[in-house]
Short mmCIF file of C-alpha atoms in Angstrom, two decimals:
data_model
loop_
_atom_site.label_atom_id
_atom_site.label_comp_id
_atom_site.label_asym_id
_atom_site.label_seq_id
_atom_site.Cartn_x
_atom_site.Cartn_y
_atom_site.Cartn_z
CA MET A 29 66.91 -27.57 136.76
CA ILE A 30 64.33 -29.28 134.61
CA LEU A 31 62.75 -27.39 131.70
CA ALA A 32 59.97 -28.95 129.65
CA PHE A 33 59.20 -27.45 126.25
CA ILE A 34 55.51 -27.90 125.55
CA GLY A 35 53.55 -26.91 122.45
CA THR A 36 51.68 -28.09 119.41
CA ALA A 37 53.38 -29.90 116.52
CA GLY A 38 55.34 -27.25 114.65
CA SER A 39 55.69 -24.78 117.52
CA GLY A 40 59.40 -25.28 117.64
CA LYS A 41 59.98 -27.51 120.69
CA THR A 42 62.70 -29.77 119.17
CA THR A 43 64.72 -27.00 117.53
CA LEU A 44 64.55 -24.90 120.67
CA THR A 45 65.62 -27.84 122.85
CA ALA A 46 68.69 -28.28 120.66
CA GLU A 47 69.56 -24.62 120.32
CA PHE A 48 68.95 -23.61 123.91
CA GLY A 49 70.95 -26.62 124.99
CA LYS A 50 73.87 -25.56 122.83
CA TYR A 51 73.63 -22.03 124.18
CA LEU A 52 73.75 -23.32 127.77
CA GLU A 53 76.68 -25.61 126.98
CA GLU A 54 78.58 -22.72 125.37
CA ASN A 55 78.02 -20.83 128.58
CA GLY A 56 79.64 -23.56 130.65
CA TYR A 57 76.64 -25.49 131.88
CA SER A 58 76.22 -29.24 131.69
CA VAL A 59 73.02 -30.13 129.85
CA SER A 60 71.06 -33.41 129.50
CA TYR A 61 68.43 -33.99 126.85
CA VAL A 62 65.22 -36.04 127.04
CA ASN A 63 63.16 -36.93 124.00
CA LEU A 64 59.53 -37.86 124.70
CA ASP A 65 58.37 -37.87 121.05
CA THR A 66 57.72 -41.41 119.73
CA GLY A 67 57.03 -40.05 116.25
CA VAL A 68 60.17 -38.03 115.50
CA ARG A 69 62.65 -39.40 112.98
CA LYS A 70 65.72 -37.25 113.40
CA LEU A 71 66.76 -35.12 116.37
CA PRO A 72 69.12 -32.17 116.25
CA TYR A 73 70.51 -33.14 119.65
CA ARG A 74 71.74 -36.36 121.22
CA PRO A 75 69.14 -37.55 123.76
CA ASP A 76 70.31 -39.02 127.10
CA VAL A 77 66.83 -40.50 127.53
CA ASP A 78 64.77 -41.36 124.51
CA VAL A 79 61.31 -42.98 124.46
CA ARG A 80 62.01 -44.34 120.99
CA ASP A 81 64.30 -46.95 122.60
CA ASP A 82 61.07 -48.49 123.89
CA VAL A 83 58.60 -47.73 121.16
CA THR A 84 58.13 -45.71 118.00
CA ALA A 85 54.94 -44.61 116.29
CA TRP A 86 56.48 -46.06 113.08
CA GLU A 87 56.56 -49.64 114.19
CA LEU A 88 52.92 -49.40 115.33
CA MET A 89 51.90 -48.01 111.96
CA GLU A 90 53.65 -50.92 110.28
CA GLU A 91 51.37 -53.15 112.34
CA GLY A 92 48.40 -51.42 110.70
CA LEU A 93 47.49 -48.46 112.94
CA GLY A 94 46.80 -45.02 111.50
CA PRO A 95 49.04 -42.09 112.57
CA ASN A 96 46.70 -40.84 115.29
CA GLY A 97 46.09 -44.31 116.66
CA ALA A 98 49.78 -45.15 116.55
CA ILE A 99 50.76 -42.03 118.47
CA VAL A 100 48.22 -42.65 121.21
CA ARG A 101 49.04 -46.36 121.40
CA SER A 102 52.75 -45.67 121.74
CA TYR A 103 52.10 -43.71 124.93
CA ASP A 104 49.72 -46.36 126.22
CA LEU A 105 52.67 -48.76 125.98
CA LEU A 106 54.91 -46.33 127.84
CA VAL A 107 52.58 -45.92 130.85
CA PRO A 108 53.90 -49.02 132.71
CA LYS A 109 57.40 -47.56 132.34
CA VAL A 110 56.63 -44.05 133.54
CA ASN A 111 58.35 -44.53 136.92
CA ASP A 112 61.50 -45.81 135.18
CA TYR A 113 61.54 -42.70 133.05
CA ALA A 114 61.02 -40.47 136.08
CA GLU A 115 63.89 -42.21 137.80
CA ARG A 116 66.20 -41.76 134.82
CA ILE A 117 65.30 -38.10 134.48
CA ARG A 118 65.93 -37.62 138.19
CA GLU A 119 69.37 -39.14 137.78
CA LEU A 120 70.10 -36.75 134.90
CA ASP A 121 68.97 -33.86 137.06
CA GLY A 122 71.38 -35.00 139.77
CA ARG A 123 74.40 -34.78 137.47
CA SER A 124 73.57 -31.93 135.09
CA ASP A 125 72.91 -28.25 135.55
CA TYR A 126 70.01 -28.43 133.12
CA VAL A 127 67.71 -31.20 131.91
CA LEU A 128 65.80 -30.15 128.77
CA ILE A 129 62.69 -32.18 128.06
CA ASP A 130 61.41 -32.21 124.47
CA THR A 131 57.76 -33.27 124.89
CA PRO A 132 55.59 -35.27 122.43
CA GLY A 133 55.04 -33.84 118.96
CA GLN A 134 51.31 -33.46 119.57
CA MET A 135 50.83 -31.39 122.71
CA GLU A 136 47.54 -33.11 123.56
CA THR A 137 49.33 -36.48 123.84
CA PHE A 138 51.25 -34.96 126.72
CA LEU A 139 48.35 -33.02 128.37
CA PHE A 140 45.61 -35.60 128.01
CA HIS A 141 47.51 -38.84 128.23
CA GLU A 142 48.27 -40.59 131.55
CA PHE A 143 51.93 -40.93 130.53
CA GLY A 144 52.54 -37.17 130.37
CA VAL A 145 50.51 -36.29 133.43
CA LYS A 146 52.09 -39.03 135.60
CA LEU A 147 55.62 -38.25 134.43
CA MET A 148 55.28 -34.57 135.33
CA GLU A 149 53.73 -35.40 138.70
CA ALA A 150 57.20 -36.68 139.57
CA PHE A 151 58.65 -33.24 138.91
CA PRO A 152 56.43 -30.60 140.51
CA ASP A 153 59.36 -28.14 140.55
CA ALA A 154 60.02 -28.39 136.84
CA LEU A 155 59.43 -25.30 134.72
CA GLY A 156 57.11 -25.65 131.72
CA VAL A 157 57.75 -23.44 128.68
CA TYR A 158 54.57 -23.19 126.64
CA LEU A 159 55.59 -22.43 123.04
CA PHE A 160 53.10 -20.90 120.64
CA SER A 161 53.93 -19.43 117.29
CA PRO A 162 52.95 -16.03 115.84
CA GLU A 163 50.59 -17.51 113.24
CA ILE A 164 48.02 -18.52 115.88
CA LEU A 165 47.59 -14.84 116.82
CA ARG A 166 45.17 -13.46 114.22
CA LYS A 167 42.57 -11.65 116.31
CA PRO A 168 42.29 -10.11 119.79
CA THR A 169 40.56 -13.15 121.28
CA ASP A 170 43.51 -15.32 120.21
CA PHE A 171 45.81 -13.49 122.63
CA CYS A 172 43.48 -14.30 125.46
CA PHE A 173 43.37 -17.93 124.26
CA ALA A 174 47.19 -18.14 124.23
CA LEU A 175 47.59 -16.62 127.72
CA PHE A 176 44.92 -18.88 129.20
CA PHE A 177 46.34 -21.94 127.50
CA GLY A 178 49.50 -21.46 129.51
CA LEU A 179 47.37 -21.58 132.68
CA MET A 180 45.65 -24.73 131.42
CA ILE A 181 49.00 -26.48 131.11
CA ASP A 182 50.03 -25.28 134.53
CA LEU A 183 46.74 -26.66 135.95
CA ARG A 184 46.94 -29.95 134.12
CA LEU A 185 50.58 -30.85 134.60
CA GLY A 186 51.02 -29.25 138.02
CA ILE A 187 54.08 -27.27 137.00
CA THR A 188 54.67 -23.53 136.77
CA THR A 189 54.40 -22.71 133.10
CA VAL A 190 55.65 -19.64 131.36
CA PRO A 191 54.16 -18.70 127.97
CA ALA A 192 56.70 -18.09 125.23
CA LEU A 193 56.14 -16.78 121.72
CA SER A 194 58.41 -18.84 119.49
CA LYS A 195 59.83 -18.25 116.03
CA ILE A 196 59.92 -14.49 116.57
CA ASP A 197 62.29 -14.15 113.66
CA THR A 198 59.39 -15.02 111.34
CA ALA A 199 57.02 -12.17 112.33
CA SER A 200 56.80 -8.59 113.34
CA VAL A 201 56.53 -8.94 117.08
CA ASP A 202 56.06 -5.34 118.25
CA GLU A 203 52.37 -5.35 117.52
CA LEU A 204 51.89 -8.70 119.23
CA ARG A 205 53.80 -7.59 122.31
CA LYS A 206 51.38 -4.75 122.93
CA TYR A 207 48.68 -7.31 123.74
CA LEU A 208 50.83 -10.04 125.31
CA ASP A 209 52.76 -7.77 127.66
CA ASP A 210 49.88 -5.62 128.84
CA VAL A 211 46.79 -7.50 129.97
CA GLU A 212 44.99 -4.29 130.73
CA TYR A 213 45.51 -3.06 127.18
CA LEU A 214 44.33 -6.39 125.84
CA THR A 215 41.28 -6.35 128.09
CA ALA A 216 40.37 -2.83 126.97
CA ARG A 217 40.66 -3.97 123.34
CA LEU A 218 38.51 -7.01 123.97
CA LYS A 219 35.80 -4.87 125.42
CA LEU A 220 35.24 -3.51 121.92
CA GLU A 221 34.61 -6.95 120.41
CA PRO A 222 30.92 -7.35 119.70
CA SER A 223 30.77 -11.16 119.51
CA THR A 224 29.83 -13.66 122.24
CA GLN A 225 33.38 -14.88 122.17
CA GLY A 226 34.65 -11.29 122.49
CA LEU A 227 32.63 -10.98 125.68
CA LEU A 228 33.94 -14.35 126.94
CA ALA A 229 37.52 -13.27 126.20
CA TYR A 230 36.93 -9.90 127.89
CA LYS A 231 35.64 -11.64 131.02
CA LEU A 232 38.47 -14.20 130.98
CA CYS A 233 41.16 -11.57 130.61
CA SER A 234 39.58 -9.37 133.29
CA THR A 235 40.10 -12.18 135.77
CA LEU A 236 43.70 -12.90 134.69
CA PRO A 237 45.30 -10.49 137.23
CA GLU A 238 43.48 -12.23 140.08
CA LEU A 239 44.20 -15.73 138.79
CA ALA A 240 47.91 -15.62 138.48
CA PRO A 241 50.80 -13.28 139.26
CA PRO A 242 51.50 -11.10 136.26
CA THR A 243 53.15 -13.49 133.80
CA ARG A 244 56.17 -12.42 131.86
CA VAL A 245 55.84 -13.65 128.29
CA LEU A 246 59.06 -14.79 126.70
CA TYR A 247 59.97 -14.00 123.05
CA LEU A 248 62.18 -16.68 121.60
CA SER A 249 63.96 -17.43 118.38
CA ALA A 250 65.96 -20.63 117.97
CA LYS A 251 67.45 -19.06 114.85
CA THR A 252 68.80 -15.82 116.27
CA ARG A 253 68.90 -16.96 119.91
CA GLU A 254 66.91 -13.86 120.87
CA GLY A 255 65.37 -14.28 124.29
CA PHE A 256 67.68 -17.10 125.37
CA ASP A 257 69.23 -14.94 128.05
CA GLU A 258 65.79 -14.14 129.38
CA LEU A 259 64.77 -17.79 129.38
CA GLU A 260 67.90 -18.60 131.34
CA THR A 261 67.04 -15.84 133.83
CA VAL A 262 63.44 -17.05 134.19
CA ALA A 263 64.63 -20.63 134.81
CA TYR A 264 67.15 -19.43 137.36
CA GLU A 265 64.54 -17.25 139.15
CA HIS A 266 62.05 -20.12 139.15
CA TYR A 267 64.45 -22.41 140.93
CA CYS A 268 65.62 -19.79 143.35
CA THR A 269 62.35 -18.21 144.30
CA CYS A 270 60.00 -21.16 143.76
CA GLY A 271 57.71 -19.97 141.02
CA ASP A 272 57.57 -16.21 141.35
CA LEU A 273 57.91 -15.23 137.70
CA THR A 274 56.62 -11.67 137.99
CA MET B 23 21.86 -27.63 112.34
CA ILE B 24 25.62 -28.12 112.39
CA LEU B 25 27.23 -30.14 115.17
CA ALA B 26 31.03 -30.44 115.41
CA PHE B 27 32.46 -33.18 117.60
CA ILE B 28 35.76 -31.96 119.02
CA GLY B 29 38.17 -33.87 121.26
CA THR B 30 41.56 -35.52 121.55
CA ALA B 31 42.47 -38.69 119.61
CA GLY B 32 40.61 -41.51 121.30
CA SER B 33 37.87 -39.41 122.87
CA GLY B 34 35.24 -41.03 120.68
CA LYS B 35 34.47 -38.46 118.00
CA THR B 36 34.23 -40.80 115.04
CA THR B 37 32.15 -43.50 116.77
CA LEU B 38 29.83 -40.86 118.18
CA THR B 39 29.42 -39.16 114.81
CA ALA B 40 28.34 -42.49 113.31
CA GLU B 41 26.06 -43.60 116.19
CA PHE B 42 24.40 -40.27 116.83
CA GLY B 43 23.85 -39.97 113.07
CA LYS B 44 22.18 -43.38 112.98
CA TYR B 45 20.06 -42.43 115.97
CA LEU B 46 18.90 -39.23 114.28
CA GLU B 47 18.16 -41.07 111.02
CA GLU B 48 16.14 -43.64 112.89
CA ASN B 49 14.16 -40.75 114.36
CA GLY B 50 13.30 -39.47 110.93
CA TYR B 51 15.89 -36.75 110.41
CA SER B 52 18.06 -36.34 107.35
CA VAL B 53 21.74 -36.33 108.31
CA SER B 54 24.91 -35.39 106.43
CA TYR B 55 28.38 -36.38 107.52
CA VAL B 56 31.65 -34.47 107.20
CA ASN B 57 35.02 -36.11 107.83
CA LEU B 58 37.88 -33.66 108.55
CA ASP B 59 40.42 -36.28 109.65
CA THR B 60 43.21 -36.74 107.10
CA GLY B 61 44.70 -39.60 109.11
CA VAL B 62 41.77 -41.98 109.55
CA ARG B 63 41.71 -45.23 107.56
CA LYS B 64 38.17 -46.54 107.99
CA LEU B 65 35.01 -44.67 108.86
CA PRO B 66 31.88 -46.18 110.38
CA TYR B 67 29.74 -43.75 108.37
CA ARG B 68 29.64 -42.62 104.76
CA PRO B 69 30.95 -39.06 104.55
CA ASP B 70 29.26 -36.58 102.22
CA VAL B 71 32.34 -34.39 102.46
CA ASP B 72 35.71 -36.00 103.14
CA VAL B 73 39.09 -34.17 103.34
CA ARG B 74 40.79 -37.40 102.32
CA ASP B 75 39.57 -36.80 98.80
CA ASP B 76 42.14 -33.98 98.73
CA VAL B 77 44.91 -35.26 100.89
CA THR B 78 45.75 -38.02 103.39
CA ALA B 79 48.39 -38.13 106.07
CA TRP B 80 49.42 -41.52 104.57
CA GLU B 81 50.58 -40.23 101.24
CA LEU B 82 52.62 -37.49 102.99
CA MET B 83 54.31 -40.12 105.16
CA GLU B 84 55.17 -42.13 102.06
CA GLU B 85 56.95 -38.99 100.86
CA GLY B 86 59.10 -39.21 104.00
CA LEU B 87 57.35 -37.09 106.67
CA GLY B 88 56.90 -38.38 110.22
CA PRO B 89 53.34 -38.85 111.57
CA ASN B 90 53.24 -35.45 113.33
CA GLY B 91 54.70 -33.60 110.40
CA ALA B 92 52.41 -35.37 107.93
CA ILE B 93 49.30 -34.50 109.93
CA VAL B 94 50.20 -30.82 110.19
CA ARG B 95 51.28 -30.65 106.55
CA SER B 96 48.01 -32.20 105.37
CA TYR B 97 46.09 -29.30 106.88
CA ASP B 98 48.57 -26.81 105.48
CA LEU B 99 47.62 -28.19 102.07
CA LEU B 100 43.92 -27.85 102.84
CA VAL B 101 44.06 -24.15 103.85
CA PRO B 102 43.72 -22.84 100.24
CA LYS B 103 40.52 -24.94 99.95
CA VAL B 104 38.92 -23.89 103.19
CA ASN B 105 36.30 -21.71 101.45
CA ASP B 106 35.34 -24.58 99.15
CA TYR B 107 34.81 -26.83 102.17
CA ALA B 108 32.76 -24.12 103.93
CA GLU B 109 30.63 -23.83 100.81
CA ARG B 110 30.05 -27.60 100.54
CA ILE B 111 29.15 -27.83 104.23
CA ARG B 112 26.79 -24.92 103.81
CA GLU B 113 25.09 -26.78 100.97
CA LEU B 114 24.71 -29.90 103.15
CA ASP B 115 23.22 -27.72 105.88
CA GLY B 116 20.67 -26.41 103.36
CA ARG B 117 19.38 -29.85 102.50
CA SER B 118 19.78 -31.84 105.74
CA ASP B 119 18.28 -31.51 109.18
CA TYR B 120 21.65 -32.21 110.72
CA VAL B 121 25.24 -31.89 109.56
CA LEU B 122 27.63 -33.82 111.79
CA ILE B 123 31.26 -32.81 111.58
CA ASP B 124 33.88 -35.30 112.67
CA THR B 125 36.93 -33.09 113.38
CA PRO B 126 40.62 -34.04 113.00
CA GLY B 127 41.97 -36.93 115.04
CA GLN B 128 44.28 -34.68 116.98
CA MET B 129 42.25 -31.89 118.54
CA GLU B 130 45.11 -29.40 118.40
CA THR B 131 45.23 -29.73 114.63
CA PHE B 132 41.75 -28.22 114.66
CA LEU B 133 42.22 -25.63 117.44
CA PHE B 134 45.66 -24.36 116.49
CA HIS B 135 45.70 -24.74 112.72
CA GLU B 136 44.45 -22.05 110.38
CA PHE B 137 42.32 -24.63 108.54
CA GLY B 138 40.15 -25.45 111.57
CA VAL B 139 39.84 -21.90 112.81
CA LYS B 140 38.99 -20.49 109.38
CA LEU B 141 36.50 -23.20 108.61
CA MET B 142 34.56 -22.68 111.80
CA GLU B 143 34.59 -18.91 111.30
CA ALA B 144 32.19 -19.65 108.46
CA PHE B 145 29.76 -21.29 110.88
CA PRO B 146 29.44 -19.06 113.95
CA ASP B 147 26.05 -20.68 114.76
CA ALA B 148 27.41 -24.24 114.85
CA LEU B 149 27.34 -26.09 118.11
CA GLY B 150 30.59 -27.61 119.32
CA VAL B 151 30.49 -30.76 121.39
CA TYR B 152 33.69 -31.03 123.42
CA LEU B 153 34.26 -34.78 124.15
CA PHE B 154 36.48 -35.84 127.00
CA SER B 155 36.68 -39.34 128.42
CA PRO B 156 36.49 -40.44 132.04
CA GLU B 157 40.16 -41.51 132.22
CA ILE B 158 41.35 -37.86 132.17
CA LEU B 159 39.52 -37.15 135.42
CA ARG B 160 41.87 -38.41 138.12
CA LYS B 161 41.99 -35.57 140.64
CA PRO B 162 39.84 -32.56 141.52
CA THR B 163 41.91 -30.10 139.46
CA ASP B 164 41.20 -32.24 136.36
CA PHE B 165 37.49 -31.39 136.53
CA CYS B 166 38.34 -27.72 136.47
CA PHE B 167 40.68 -28.37 133.53
CA ALA B 168 37.93 -30.16 131.59
CA LEU B 169 35.31 -27.48 132.19
CA PHE B 170 37.69 -24.70 131.26
CA PHE B 171 38.88 -26.56 128.18
CA GLY B 172 35.34 -26.33 126.83
CA LEU B 173 35.52 -22.55 127.22
CA MET B 174 38.92 -22.49 125.46
CA ILE B 175 37.37 -24.22 122.45
CA ASP B 176 34.47 -21.77 122.49
CA LEU B 177 36.89 -18.90 122.58
CA ARG B 178 39.19 -20.22 119.90
CA LEU B 179 36.66 -21.44 117.35
CA GLY B 180 34.00 -18.84 118.03
CA ILE B 181 31.22 -21.36 118.51
CA THR B 182 29.11 -22.21 121.50
CA THR B 183 30.64 -25.38 122.94
CA VAL B 184 29.04 -27.81 125.30
CA PRO B 185 31.28 -30.18 127.31
CA ALA B 186 30.37 -33.84 127.10
CA LEU B 187 31.78 -36.76 129.02
CA SER B 188 32.05 -39.56 126.51
CA LYS B 189 32.34 -43.36 126.91
CA ILE B 190 30.26 -43.27 130.10
CA ASP B 191 29.63 -47.00 129.68
CA THR B 192 33.31 -47.54 130.62
CA ALA B 193 33.26 -45.85 134.02
CA SER B 194 31.24 -45.22 137.13
CA VAL B 195 29.89 -41.81 136.40
CA ASP B 196 27.98 -40.93 139.61
CA GLU B 197 31.09 -39.77 141.45
CA LEU B 198 32.24 -37.76 138.42
CA ARG B 199 28.82 -36.08 138.04
CA LYS B 200 29.04 -34.65 141.56
CA TYR B 201 31.89 -32.39 140.46
CA LEU B 202 30.86 -31.80 136.87
CA ASP B 203 27.24 -30.85 137.62
CA ASP B 204 27.86 -28.69 140.60
CA VAL B 205 30.55 -26.06 140.23
CA GLU B 206 29.96 -24.84 143.77
CA TYR B 207 30.64 -28.34 145.11
CA LEU B 208 33.77 -28.60 142.94
CA THR B 209 34.97 -25.18 144.04
CA ALA B 210 34.51 -26.07 147.70
CA ARG B 211 36.48 -29.29 147.15
CA LEU B 212 39.28 -27.38 145.36
CA LYS B 213 39.61 -25.03 148.30
CA LEU B 214 40.99 -27.97 150.27
CA GLU B 215 43.79 -28.65 147.75
CA PRO B 216 47.10 -27.48 149.22
CA SER B 217 49.09 -27.23 145.99
CA THR B 218 49.72 -24.12 143.86
CA GLN B 219 47.63 -25.78 141.14
CA GLY B 220 44.87 -26.44 143.65
CA LEU B 221 44.77 -22.69 144.32
CA LEU B 222 44.79 -21.88 140.64
CA ALA B 223 41.95 -24.36 140.05
CA TYR B 224 40.02 -22.91 142.97
CA LYS B 225 40.36 -19.40 141.58
CA LEU B 226 39.46 -20.51 138.04
CA CYS B 227 36.38 -22.41 139.14
CA SER B 228 35.28 -19.54 141.41
CA THR B 229 35.07 -17.34 138.29
CA LEU B 230 33.21 -19.92 136.19
CA PRO B 231 29.70 -18.70 137.18
CA GLU B 232 30.56 -15.15 136.07
CA LEU B 233 32.30 -16.28 132.85
CA ALA B 234 29.59 -18.31 131.27
CA PRO B 235 25.96 -19.26 131.89
CA PRO B 236 25.81 -22.46 133.97
CA THR B 237 26.86 -25.10 131.49
CA ARG B 238 25.00 -28.35 131.30
CA VAL B 239 27.46 -31.18 130.90
CA LEU B 240 26.31 -34.03 128.65
CA TYR B 241 26.97 -37.68 129.47
CA LEU B 242 27.24 -39.78 126.34
CA SER B 243 27.76 -43.36 125.33
CA ALA B 244 27.99 -44.33 121.67
CA LYS B 245 27.56 -47.92 122.81
CA THR B 246 24.36 -47.64 124.85
CA ARG B 247 23.13 -44.39 123.25
CA GLU B 248 22.72 -42.96 126.72
CA GLY B 249 22.52 -39.17 126.55
CA PHE B 250 21.58 -39.05 122.85
CA ASP B 251 18.13 -37.65 123.62
CA GLU B 252 19.74 -34.92 125.72
CA LEU B 253 22.26 -34.08 123.01
CA GLU B 254 19.37 -33.78 120.57
CA THR B 255 17.55 -31.45 122.99
CA VAL B 256 20.65 -29.34 123.54
CA ALA B 257 21.18 -28.97 119.75
CA TYR B 258 17.52 -28.04 119.29
CA GLU B 259 17.63 -25.48 122.11
CA HIS B 260 20.89 -24.03 120.78
CA TYR B 261 19.36 -23.40 117.35
CA CYS B 262 16.10 -22.06 118.73
CA THR B 263 17.33 -19.84 121.51
CA CYS B 264 20.76 -18.92 120.07
CA GLY B 265 23.17 -20.28 122.57
CA ASP B 266 21.36 -20.31 125.91
CA LEU B 267 22.31 -23.77 127.15
CA THR B 268 21.42 -23.30 130.81
#
């Protein structure tokens, strides 16, 4: 099974890759790790495949590029090797129970860059885990944004993607769950928003039930391992029932 | 009028800010420039407000952070100053015909970080220009992704956002326009896609007409200035008719 952790810088991808991997290993599974971040210095796991063997954002910055330019350029340089990477990941998948992919630090480098899109085209059965942290959820429209963003990743990368609230040990989650677990409740709340964006969010969320099967949101903490059993179940169900995550 | 150029690293925000600004100045308007990118080295315009006066990604990297960490941390440090920035931009808006905002190099730093969201909350009447470049449009589902991404920005930042294909001098645009200008045509094409994502894209695009007024996509080239007159018109109409961009 291939799991790709996707999310913005700081959403907890790397820590979760390491901790969920440990959890799986402790439960008797064989696990391989893939690092796709050219800009990371230290990893809390030992990668079996690591893009930094080919290029790092650091070396490009030493040549004079700024951080944004260096990050983009590093993936430009990886594009000709995308089939090699796909092949190596496929090999890992053949000999491990789980392959955990830690995607680029900046999510947009993965979603908008040819490297990310082409790599994932090789794995249409992979499961995407879209990580977002509690601090992005400040107002009702934000919940709609987060749920739709999961669909955007699904659409762009061509892989079933499950939204997962990360770092749940850092926030009071009960209030957030009310909105994330019950689209009807969220939609009703959005109807009360007077702004143009409130109306847009209301319309978007009203269409959610027709757009996708009811999505189960995961609640994860790399610190307490809360939700790890559920992530394992979701991954298992995805591979056994081909994408029905209801 | 406040225009914010939003897009991934490499989508052409900075060049467009400079060139569109020059174009406006040549047409007799007074223009102010705001740079929100902590990671840019050189700018092709002279910023009236510049976040690098407070913090740069460089200095944080010298303290040992990686490029992703440094970028995120730089905006963490700017959060306490967000009201000052809003005030300074408001002042510029009072004395200039146009204020052009060049947003952070990495789009997600703007969309997911408190700094970007809070700053734009101060300017609900601003017009967002969502720049995406031709290379992200490889298959039919990508067009749906691009159109919806504009709505995601609208929803997240609370500002009317118009999608704009940038760098049109680098690609043959006629074929792309067929899909971008005619949602019905795109939807019909998506109906033929056999994949799960094709179905998702088909459903998403079918709802587009109900979600938002028919969006006019802009086609821009900073090199040839193609589309600049239309961007000027859209900005004018936005400020005169409060968001009706049909």
